[in-house]
Short mmCIF file of C-alpha atoms and ligand atoms in Angstrom, two decimals:
data_model
loop_
_atom_site.label_atom_id
_atom_site.label_comp_id
_atom_site.label_asym_id
_atom_site.label_seq_id
_atom_site.Cartn_x
_atom_site.Cartn_y
_atom_site.Cartn_z
CA GLU A 1 -35.65 202.33 -5.31
CA LYS A 2 -38.16 199.83 -6.62
CA GLY A 3 -39.02 202.38 -9.28
CA GLY A 4 -42.69 202.45 -8.36
CA PHE A 5 -43.04 198.64 -8.39
CA PRO A 6 -44.28 196.84 -5.26
CA HIS A 7 -41.43 194.32 -5.44
CA TYR A 8 -37.93 194.14 -6.84
CA MET A 9 -38.86 190.96 -8.65
CA LEU A 10 -41.58 192.71 -10.63
CA LYS A 11 -39.30 195.64 -11.36
CA GLU A 12 -36.65 193.24 -12.63
CA ILE A 13 -39.13 191.35 -14.79
CA TYR A 14 -40.11 194.66 -16.38
CA GLU A 15 -36.48 195.61 -16.92
CA GLN A 16 -35.93 192.69 -19.26
CA PRO A 17 -36.36 194.51 -22.57
CA TRP A 18 -33.73 196.98 -21.48
CA VAL A 19 -31.52 194.20 -20.13
CA LEU A 20 -31.60 192.47 -23.50
CA GLU A 21 -30.53 195.69 -25.19
CA ASN A 22 -27.63 195.83 -22.77
CA THR A 23 -26.54 192.23 -23.15
CA LEU A 24 -26.74 192.28 -26.92
CA GLY A 25 -25.65 195.90 -27.34
CA GLY A 26 -22.63 196.46 -29.54
CA ARG A 27 -22.02 192.74 -29.89
CA LEU A 28 -24.18 191.85 -32.87
CA LEU A 29 -22.52 192.21 -36.26
CA GLU A 30 -25.50 191.79 -38.53
CA GLU A 31 -23.66 192.61 -41.75
CA VAL A 32 -20.99 189.96 -41.36
CA GLY A 33 -23.30 187.52 -39.61
CA ASP A 34 -21.26 187.15 -36.45
CA VAL A 35 -21.01 188.42 -32.90
CA ASP A 36 -18.14 190.22 -31.22
CA LEU A 37 -17.77 188.97 -27.68
CA GLY A 38 -14.33 190.48 -27.20
CA LEU A 39 -13.06 187.12 -25.95
CA GLU A 40 -9.40 186.15 -26.03
CA LEU A 41 -10.47 182.56 -26.22
CA ASP A 42 -10.27 180.86 -29.63
CA PRO A 43 -13.26 178.52 -30.19
CA LEU A 44 -11.06 176.30 -32.36
CA GLU A 45 -8.86 175.44 -29.41
CA VAL A 46 -11.62 173.49 -27.70
CA ASP A 47 -13.63 170.49 -28.75
CA ARG A 48 -16.19 170.17 -25.98
CA VAL A 49 -17.96 172.29 -23.44
CA HIS A 50 -18.87 171.63 -19.81
CA MET A 51 -21.48 173.95 -18.32
CA VAL A 52 -20.92 174.52 -14.61
CA ALA A 53 -23.68 176.37 -12.76
CA CYS A 54 -26.46 176.10 -10.19
CA GLY A 55 -30.20 176.74 -10.19
CA THR A 56 -31.44 179.16 -12.77
CA ALA A 57 -27.95 179.61 -14.20
CA ALA A 58 -27.77 175.84 -14.77
CA TYR A 59 -30.98 176.05 -16.82
CA ALA A 60 -29.38 178.77 -18.92
CA GLY A 61 -26.52 176.32 -19.45
CA LEU A 62 -28.95 173.66 -20.61
CA TYR A 63 -30.38 176.12 -23.13
CA GLY A 64 -26.79 176.76 -24.20
CA LYS A 65 -26.35 173.05 -24.83
CA TYR A 66 -29.19 172.94 -27.34
CA LEU A 67 -27.79 175.95 -29.15
CA LEU A 68 -24.11 175.07 -29.08
CA GLU A 69 -24.77 171.52 -30.19
CA GLY A 70 -27.31 172.60 -32.78
CA LEU A 71 -25.43 175.52 -34.30
CA ALA A 72 -21.79 174.80 -33.51
CA ARG A 73 -21.87 170.97 -33.43
CA ILE A 74 -19.76 170.91 -30.31
CA PRO A 75 -20.63 168.37 -27.61
CA VAL A 76 -21.87 169.98 -24.41
CA GLU A 77 -22.34 168.46 -20.97
CA CYS A 78 -24.56 170.11 -18.40
CA ASP A 79 -24.46 169.41 -14.75
CA VAL A 80 -25.28 171.25 -11.57
CA ALA A 81 -22.01 172.41 -10.07
CA SER A 82 -22.57 170.54 -6.80
CA GLU A 83 -22.47 167.29 -8.78
CA TYR A 84 -19.81 168.35 -11.25
CA ARG A 85 -17.29 169.21 -8.58
CA TYR A 86 -17.46 165.79 -6.97
CA ARG A 87 -18.10 163.42 -9.84
CA ASP A 88 -14.58 163.36 -11.22
CA PRO A 89 -15.60 164.64 -14.66
CA VAL A 90 -13.55 163.67 -17.69
CA VAL A 91 -11.73 166.85 -18.67
CA ASP A 92 -8.73 167.61 -20.85
CA GLY A 93 -6.98 170.63 -22.34
CA LYS A 94 -9.56 170.85 -25.12
CA THR A 95 -12.46 171.07 -22.69
CA LEU A 96 -13.98 174.48 -22.16
CA ALA A 97 -15.59 174.86 -18.74
CA VAL A 98 -18.26 177.57 -18.92
CA ALA A 99 -19.16 178.81 -15.45
CA ILE A 100 -22.47 180.67 -15.48
CA SER A 101 -23.44 182.83 -12.52
CA GLN A 102 -25.35 185.96 -11.68
CA SER A 103 -23.49 186.68 -8.46
CA GLY A 104 -20.14 185.21 -9.40
CA GLU A 105 -19.94 184.07 -5.76
CA THR A 106 -21.78 180.74 -5.73
CA ILE A 107 -19.46 178.36 -3.93
CA ASP A 108 -20.37 175.22 -5.84
CA THR A 109 -19.90 176.99 -9.16
CA LEU A 110 -16.52 178.34 -8.05
CA GLU A 111 -15.42 174.93 -6.87
CA GLY A 112 -16.72 173.22 -9.99
CA LEU A 113 -14.74 175.65 -12.07
CA ARG A 114 -11.62 175.08 -9.96
CA GLU A 115 -12.02 171.34 -10.39
CA ALA A 116 -12.17 171.75 -14.18
CA LYS A 117 -9.09 173.98 -14.05
CA ARG A 118 -7.15 171.47 -11.99
CA LYS A 119 -7.86 168.95 -14.70
CA GLY A 120 -6.51 171.29 -17.36
CA ALA A 121 -9.70 172.81 -18.79
CA ARG A 122 -9.86 176.16 -20.53
CA THR A 123 -12.33 178.45 -18.78
CA LEU A 124 -14.96 181.02 -19.57
CA GLY A 125 -17.25 182.86 -17.16
CA VAL A 126 -20.72 184.05 -18.13
CA ILE A 127 -21.25 186.41 -15.25
CA ASN A 128 -23.33 189.35 -14.13
CA ALA A 129 -21.55 190.79 -11.09
CA LYS A 130 -18.51 192.84 -12.06
CA GLY A 131 -15.32 191.99 -10.24
CA SER A 132 -16.90 189.01 -8.44
CA SER A 133 -14.76 186.05 -7.33
CA LEU A 134 -15.56 184.01 -10.41
CA THR A 135 -14.42 186.76 -12.77
CA ARG A 136 -10.96 186.52 -11.23
CA GLU A 137 -10.64 182.80 -11.76
CA VAL A 138 -11.58 182.39 -15.39
CA GLU A 139 -9.49 183.00 -18.48
CA ALA A 140 -12.18 185.01 -20.20
CA VAL A 141 -15.38 186.70 -19.03
CA LEU A 142 -18.54 187.29 -20.99
CA TYR A 143 -20.43 189.84 -18.91
CA ILE A 144 -24.17 189.62 -19.27
CA HIS A 145 -24.77 193.24 -18.19
CA ALA A 146 -28.13 192.66 -16.50
CA GLY A 147 -27.47 195.27 -13.82
CA PRO A 148 -27.87 194.55 -10.10
CA GLU A 149 -30.46 191.88 -9.37
CA ILE A 150 -32.02 192.16 -5.91
CA GLY A 151 -34.97 189.75 -6.01
CA VAL A 152 -33.90 186.36 -4.70
CA ALA A 153 -35.77 184.75 -7.58
CA SER A 154 -33.62 185.38 -10.61
CA THR A 155 -35.43 186.79 -13.64
CA LYS A 156 -33.55 189.37 -15.65
CA ALA A 157 -30.22 187.62 -15.13
CA TYR A 158 -31.74 184.49 -16.66
CA MET A 159 -32.91 186.47 -19.66
CA ALA A 160 -29.45 187.94 -20.11
CA MET A 161 -27.82 184.52 -19.72
CA LEU A 162 -30.04 183.14 -22.48
CA ALA A 163 -28.99 185.96 -24.77
CA ALA A 164 -25.35 185.32 -23.89
CA MET A 165 -25.77 181.62 -24.73
CA ALA A 166 -27.29 182.49 -28.09
CA MET A 167 -24.38 184.78 -28.91
CA LEU A 168 -21.84 182.21 -27.77
CA ALA A 169 -23.43 179.59 -30.01
CA ILE A 170 -23.39 181.93 -33.00
CA ARG A 171 -19.72 182.80 -32.41
CA PHE A 172 -18.73 179.15 -32.05
CA GLY A 173 -20.84 178.13 -35.01
CA ARG A 174 -19.24 180.75 -37.22
CA ALA A 175 -15.72 179.94 -36.01
CA ARG A 176 -16.18 176.21 -36.50
CA GLY A 177 -17.78 176.67 -39.89
CA THR A 178 -20.98 174.86 -38.95
CA LEU A 179 -23.20 177.94 -39.07
CA GLY A 180 -23.64 179.68 -42.39
CA GLN A 181 -23.49 183.43 -42.72
CA GLU A 182 -27.11 183.73 -43.81
CA GLU A 183 -28.39 181.61 -40.98
CA ALA A 184 -26.32 183.63 -38.53
CA ARG A 185 -27.69 186.86 -39.97
CA ALA A 186 -31.23 185.60 -39.64
CA LEU A 187 -30.63 184.73 -35.99
CA ILE A 188 -29.04 188.10 -35.32
CA ARG A 189 -31.99 189.89 -36.87
CA GLU A 190 -34.28 187.92 -34.58
CA LEU A 191 -32.11 188.65 -31.54
CA LYS A 192 -32.43 192.35 -32.31
CA LYS A 193 -36.21 192.09 -32.20
CA LEU A 194 -36.24 190.49 -28.77
CA PRO A 195 -36.38 193.61 -26.59
CA ARG A 196 -39.52 194.75 -28.39
CA LEU A 197 -41.07 191.28 -28.32
CA VAL A 198 -40.45 190.88 -24.59
CA GLU A 199 -42.07 194.28 -24.12
CA GLU A 200 -45.17 192.90 -25.84
CA VAL A 201 -45.26 189.87 -23.56
CA LEU A 202 -45.17 192.11 -20.50
CA GLU A 203 -48.50 193.54 -21.62
CA LYS A 204 -50.05 190.13 -20.95
CA ARG A 205 -49.82 190.64 -17.22
CA PRO A 206 -53.60 191.11 -16.67
CA LEU A 207 -54.33 187.81 -18.43
CA ILE A 208 -51.66 186.05 -16.38
CA ALA A 209 -53.05 187.57 -13.18
CA HIS A 210 -56.42 186.10 -14.16
CA ILE A 211 -54.87 182.65 -14.70
CA ALA A 212 -53.09 182.93 -11.35
CA GLU A 213 -56.43 183.71 -9.72
CA LYS A 214 -57.85 180.48 -11.16
CA TYR A 215 -55.05 178.20 -10.07
CA HIS A 216 -53.33 179.68 -7.03
CA GLN A 217 -54.99 177.16 -4.70
CA ALA A 218 -53.48 174.19 -6.53
CA GLN A 219 -51.22 171.88 -4.53
CA ASP A 220 -48.97 171.01 -7.44
CA PHE A 221 -48.10 172.24 -10.90
CA LEU A 222 -46.50 170.42 -13.79
CA PHE A 223 -44.46 172.21 -16.48
CA LEU A 224 -43.75 170.60 -19.83
CA GLY A 225 -41.69 171.58 -22.86
CA ARG A 226 -39.52 170.11 -25.56
CA HIS A 227 -36.09 170.95 -26.96
CA VAL A 228 -35.10 174.53 -26.05
CA GLN A 229 -38.30 174.83 -24.05
CA VAL A 230 -37.21 172.10 -21.62
CA PRO A 231 -35.02 174.58 -19.72
CA THR A 232 -37.92 177.06 -19.85
CA ALA A 233 -40.15 174.48 -18.18
CA TYR A 234 -37.54 173.84 -15.47
CA GLU A 235 -37.15 177.55 -14.90
CA GLY A 236 -40.93 178.12 -14.69
CA ALA A 237 -41.26 175.37 -12.10
CA LEU A 238 -38.33 176.68 -10.09
CA LYS A 239 -39.73 180.22 -10.03
CA LEU A 240 -43.10 178.97 -8.81
CA LYS A 241 -41.56 176.77 -6.10
CA GLU A 242 -39.22 179.44 -4.86
CA ILE A 243 -41.68 182.22 -4.28
CA SER A 244 -45.11 180.58 -3.90
CA TYR A 245 -43.97 177.38 -2.11
CA ILE A 246 -46.30 175.38 -4.36
CA HIS A 247 -44.80 172.08 -5.40
CA ALA A 248 -43.95 172.20 -9.09
CA GLU A 249 -42.20 169.74 -11.34
CA ALA A 250 -40.93 170.12 -14.83
CA TYR A 251 -40.34 167.44 -17.43
CA PRO A 252 -39.43 167.18 -21.06
CA ALA A 253 -42.93 166.65 -22.54
CA GLY A 254 -41.91 163.41 -24.21
CA GLU A 255 -40.97 161.94 -20.86
CA MET A 256 -44.47 162.43 -19.46
CA LYS A 257 -45.58 158.94 -20.44
CA HIS A 258 -42.71 157.44 -18.50
CA GLY A 259 -44.09 158.38 -15.12
CA PRO A 260 -45.41 161.87 -14.42
CA ILE A 261 -48.60 161.16 -16.35
CA ALA A 262 -49.71 159.24 -13.26
CA LEU A 263 -50.02 162.57 -11.43
CA ILE A 264 -52.57 164.02 -13.80
CA ASP A 265 -56.11 164.57 -12.61
CA GLU A 266 -58.61 167.44 -12.64
CA ARG A 267 -56.78 169.24 -9.85
CA LEU A 268 -53.45 169.47 -11.66
CA PRO A 269 -52.63 172.59 -13.67
CA VAL A 270 -50.15 171.74 -16.42
CA VAL A 271 -48.22 174.57 -18.02
CA VAL A 272 -47.17 173.55 -21.52
CA LEU A 273 -44.63 175.43 -23.61
CA ALA A 274 -46.23 174.92 -27.00
CA THR A 275 -44.64 177.54 -29.21
CA GLN A 276 -44.04 176.97 -32.92
CA GLY A 277 -41.05 174.85 -33.80
CA PRO A 278 -40.16 171.48 -35.31
CA LEU A 279 -41.69 169.59 -32.36
CA TYR A 280 -44.91 171.58 -32.09
CA GLU A 281 -47.16 168.70 -33.21
CA LYS A 282 -45.59 166.36 -30.69
CA THR A 283 -46.28 168.85 -27.94
CA LEU A 284 -49.90 169.13 -29.08
CA SER A 285 -50.26 165.36 -28.63
CA ASN A 286 -48.94 165.72 -25.10
CA ILE A 287 -51.58 168.37 -24.44
CA GLN A 288 -54.25 165.96 -25.68
CA GLU A 289 -52.94 163.30 -23.34
CA VAL A 290 -53.13 165.69 -20.40
CA ARG A 291 -56.66 166.72 -21.33
CA ALA A 292 -57.80 163.13 -21.76
CA ARG A 293 -56.92 162.61 -18.07
CA GLY A 294 -58.73 165.71 -16.89
CA GLY A 295 -55.64 167.90 -16.40
CA LYS A 296 -55.98 171.66 -16.80
CA VAL A 297 -53.73 173.01 -19.53
CA ILE A 298 -52.23 176.47 -19.51
CA ALA A 299 -50.48 176.79 -22.85
CA VAL A 300 -47.82 179.26 -23.88
CA ALA A 301 -48.30 179.41 -27.65
CA THR A 302 -47.29 181.46 -30.64
CA GLU A 303 -49.47 184.40 -31.66
CA GLY A 304 -51.89 183.32 -34.40
CA ASP A 305 -52.14 179.69 -33.27
CA GLU A 306 -55.91 179.17 -33.19
CA GLU A 307 -55.75 175.38 -33.04
CA ILE A 308 -54.44 175.41 -29.50
CA ARG A 309 -57.47 177.29 -28.19
CA LYS A 310 -59.53 174.14 -28.77
CA LEU A 311 -57.20 172.12 -26.57
CA ALA A 312 -56.02 174.30 -23.73
CA GLN A 313 -58.18 175.91 -21.02
CA ASP A 314 -55.95 178.95 -21.02
CA VAL A 315 -53.59 180.24 -23.67
CA VAL A 316 -50.98 182.93 -23.26
CA TYR A 317 -49.80 184.06 -26.67
CA VAL A 318 -46.23 185.14 -27.20
CA PRO A 319 -44.95 186.80 -30.38
CA GLN A 320 -43.56 184.80 -33.25
CA VAL A 321 -39.76 184.54 -33.17
CA HIS A 322 -37.07 182.11 -34.39
CA PRO A 323 -37.88 178.81 -32.60
CA LEU A 324 -34.39 178.67 -31.08
CA LEU A 325 -35.04 182.01 -29.40
CA SER A 326 -38.56 181.21 -28.21
CA PRO A 327 -37.43 180.69 -24.58
CA MET A 328 -36.72 184.41 -24.24
CA VAL A 329 -40.32 185.34 -24.96
CA SER A 330 -41.83 182.28 -23.26
CA VAL A 331 -40.16 182.51 -19.88
CA VAL A 332 -41.73 185.91 -19.20
CA PRO A 333 -45.31 184.61 -18.69
CA LEU A 334 -43.90 181.95 -16.36
CA GLN A 335 -42.08 184.56 -14.28
CA LEU A 336 -45.26 186.62 -14.09
CA LEU A 337 -47.35 183.58 -13.23
CA ALA A 338 -45.06 182.71 -10.31
CA TYR A 339 -45.14 186.32 -9.20
CA GLU A 340 -48.93 186.69 -9.33
CA VAL A 341 -49.53 183.37 -7.57
CA ALA A 342 -47.07 184.29 -4.81
CA VAL A 343 -48.71 187.68 -4.30
CA LEU A 344 -52.18 186.08 -4.11
CA LEU A 345 -50.87 183.68 -1.49
CA GLY A 346 -49.38 186.55 0.50
CA ARG A 347 -45.80 185.33 0.15
CA ASP A 348 -42.70 187.42 0.64
CA VAL A 349 -41.80 187.64 -3.02
CA ASP A 350 -38.40 189.30 -2.74
CA GLN A 351 -37.22 187.37 0.32
CA PRO A 352 -38.68 183.88 0.11
CA ARG A 353 -38.20 181.68 3.14
CA ASN A 354 -35.04 179.59 3.44
CA LEU A 355 -33.37 181.15 0.39
CA ALA A 356 -30.38 183.44 0.00
CA LYS A 357 -29.58 185.56 -3.02
CA SER A 358 -26.16 184.13 -3.30
CA VAL A 359 -25.23 180.75 -1.92
CA THR A 360 -21.68 181.14 -0.67
CA VAL A 361 -21.65 178.14 1.64
CA GLU A 362 -22.02 174.56 0.61
O1 M6R B 401 -25.60 183.75 -8.52
P1 M6R B 401 -25.80 182.47 -9.29
O2 M6R B 401 -26.32 182.70 -10.66
O3 M6R B 401 -24.56 181.62 -9.31
O4 M6R B 401 -26.90 181.69 -8.47
C1 M6R B 401 -27.25 180.37 -8.81
C2 M6R B 401 -28.49 179.95 -8.06
O5 M6R B 401 -28.28 179.98 -6.68
C3 M6R B 401 -29.69 180.84 -8.41
O6 M6R B 401 -29.95 180.89 -9.77
C4 M6R B 401 -30.95 180.36 -7.68
O7 M6R B 401 -31.36 179.13 -8.19
C5 M6R B 401 -32.03 181.43 -7.77
N1 M6R B 401 -32.68 181.62 -6.51
C6 M6R B 401 -33.06 181.12 -8.85
O8 M6R B 401 -34.13 182.00 -8.84
#
């Protein structure tokens, strides 16, 4: 049932091109420059968004914040559901609570959503599991159609959640009049390319296995990124922690100077998301700062970027894509890195210690 793969996680990583086809399928209206999410919910009835989710799903929510704020100019708050449910959030009838979940059974997410509802919020679920508890408690559901995910470490569901966030932001941007038709069309064209681009990234597995070989003995890893690549950095660190048990931290690259830079020495591998985008040069400076302190840089960079070779010890190239969509191609090498490191360390990749696939108790 693992389709010839040694682990479900690897199978699910390799399913991602197909998953993207499924998530995006039939929803992209390239001609009109819009997406059809089949939602009852009118974007004009809300004026702010609260993302409610845990773990990987919460990182997808953070990605959604960058997109919804950037393209739809709607304020978005992100919080892990375990905090949201108890912090007495400020909610009114124009707040849209977006609960994001693979399983649809995560107790904190359910309770966070219920809390928002009690306070009068409108609700939307971005969910994988059909008919799960969460689907029954939200006004509208945006299914991500990733198919069953067995590996405890979420991979393909994250990919599908990112695609769902991109579509949501396009829909809201079009409805609110903040996203022009041409810009929407350009994004949709790029979204359509993603399955093929992710396929290309999967071919990098031998290179990533080689990098894993070099660094799997490290005690700690640091992951850095800016803007939409901040959630990618968080997700890369979480994947590594979960299945290899290596301590990993992620930071927005610009925050490095405010503390984590003290950790850097010649034993610290630093994974830097350095794909093309408006903040690329800033990220390059961060790489220089890491190198100046002896840190080992593993860069995820855009195909054709020769400059970065001079700075980073290892470079994994990902295909060129719209900078707002770069997380979808960039997270794949991080998933593979976590996987290869865990395998080298002899870890139980699909059933990591202390973790459950769905966390139904607090
Ligand atoms: O089923 P959910 O998406 O609600 O699960 C949320 C988290 O428990 C989940 O993403 C967890 O962090 C994964 N183990 C990440 O790989």
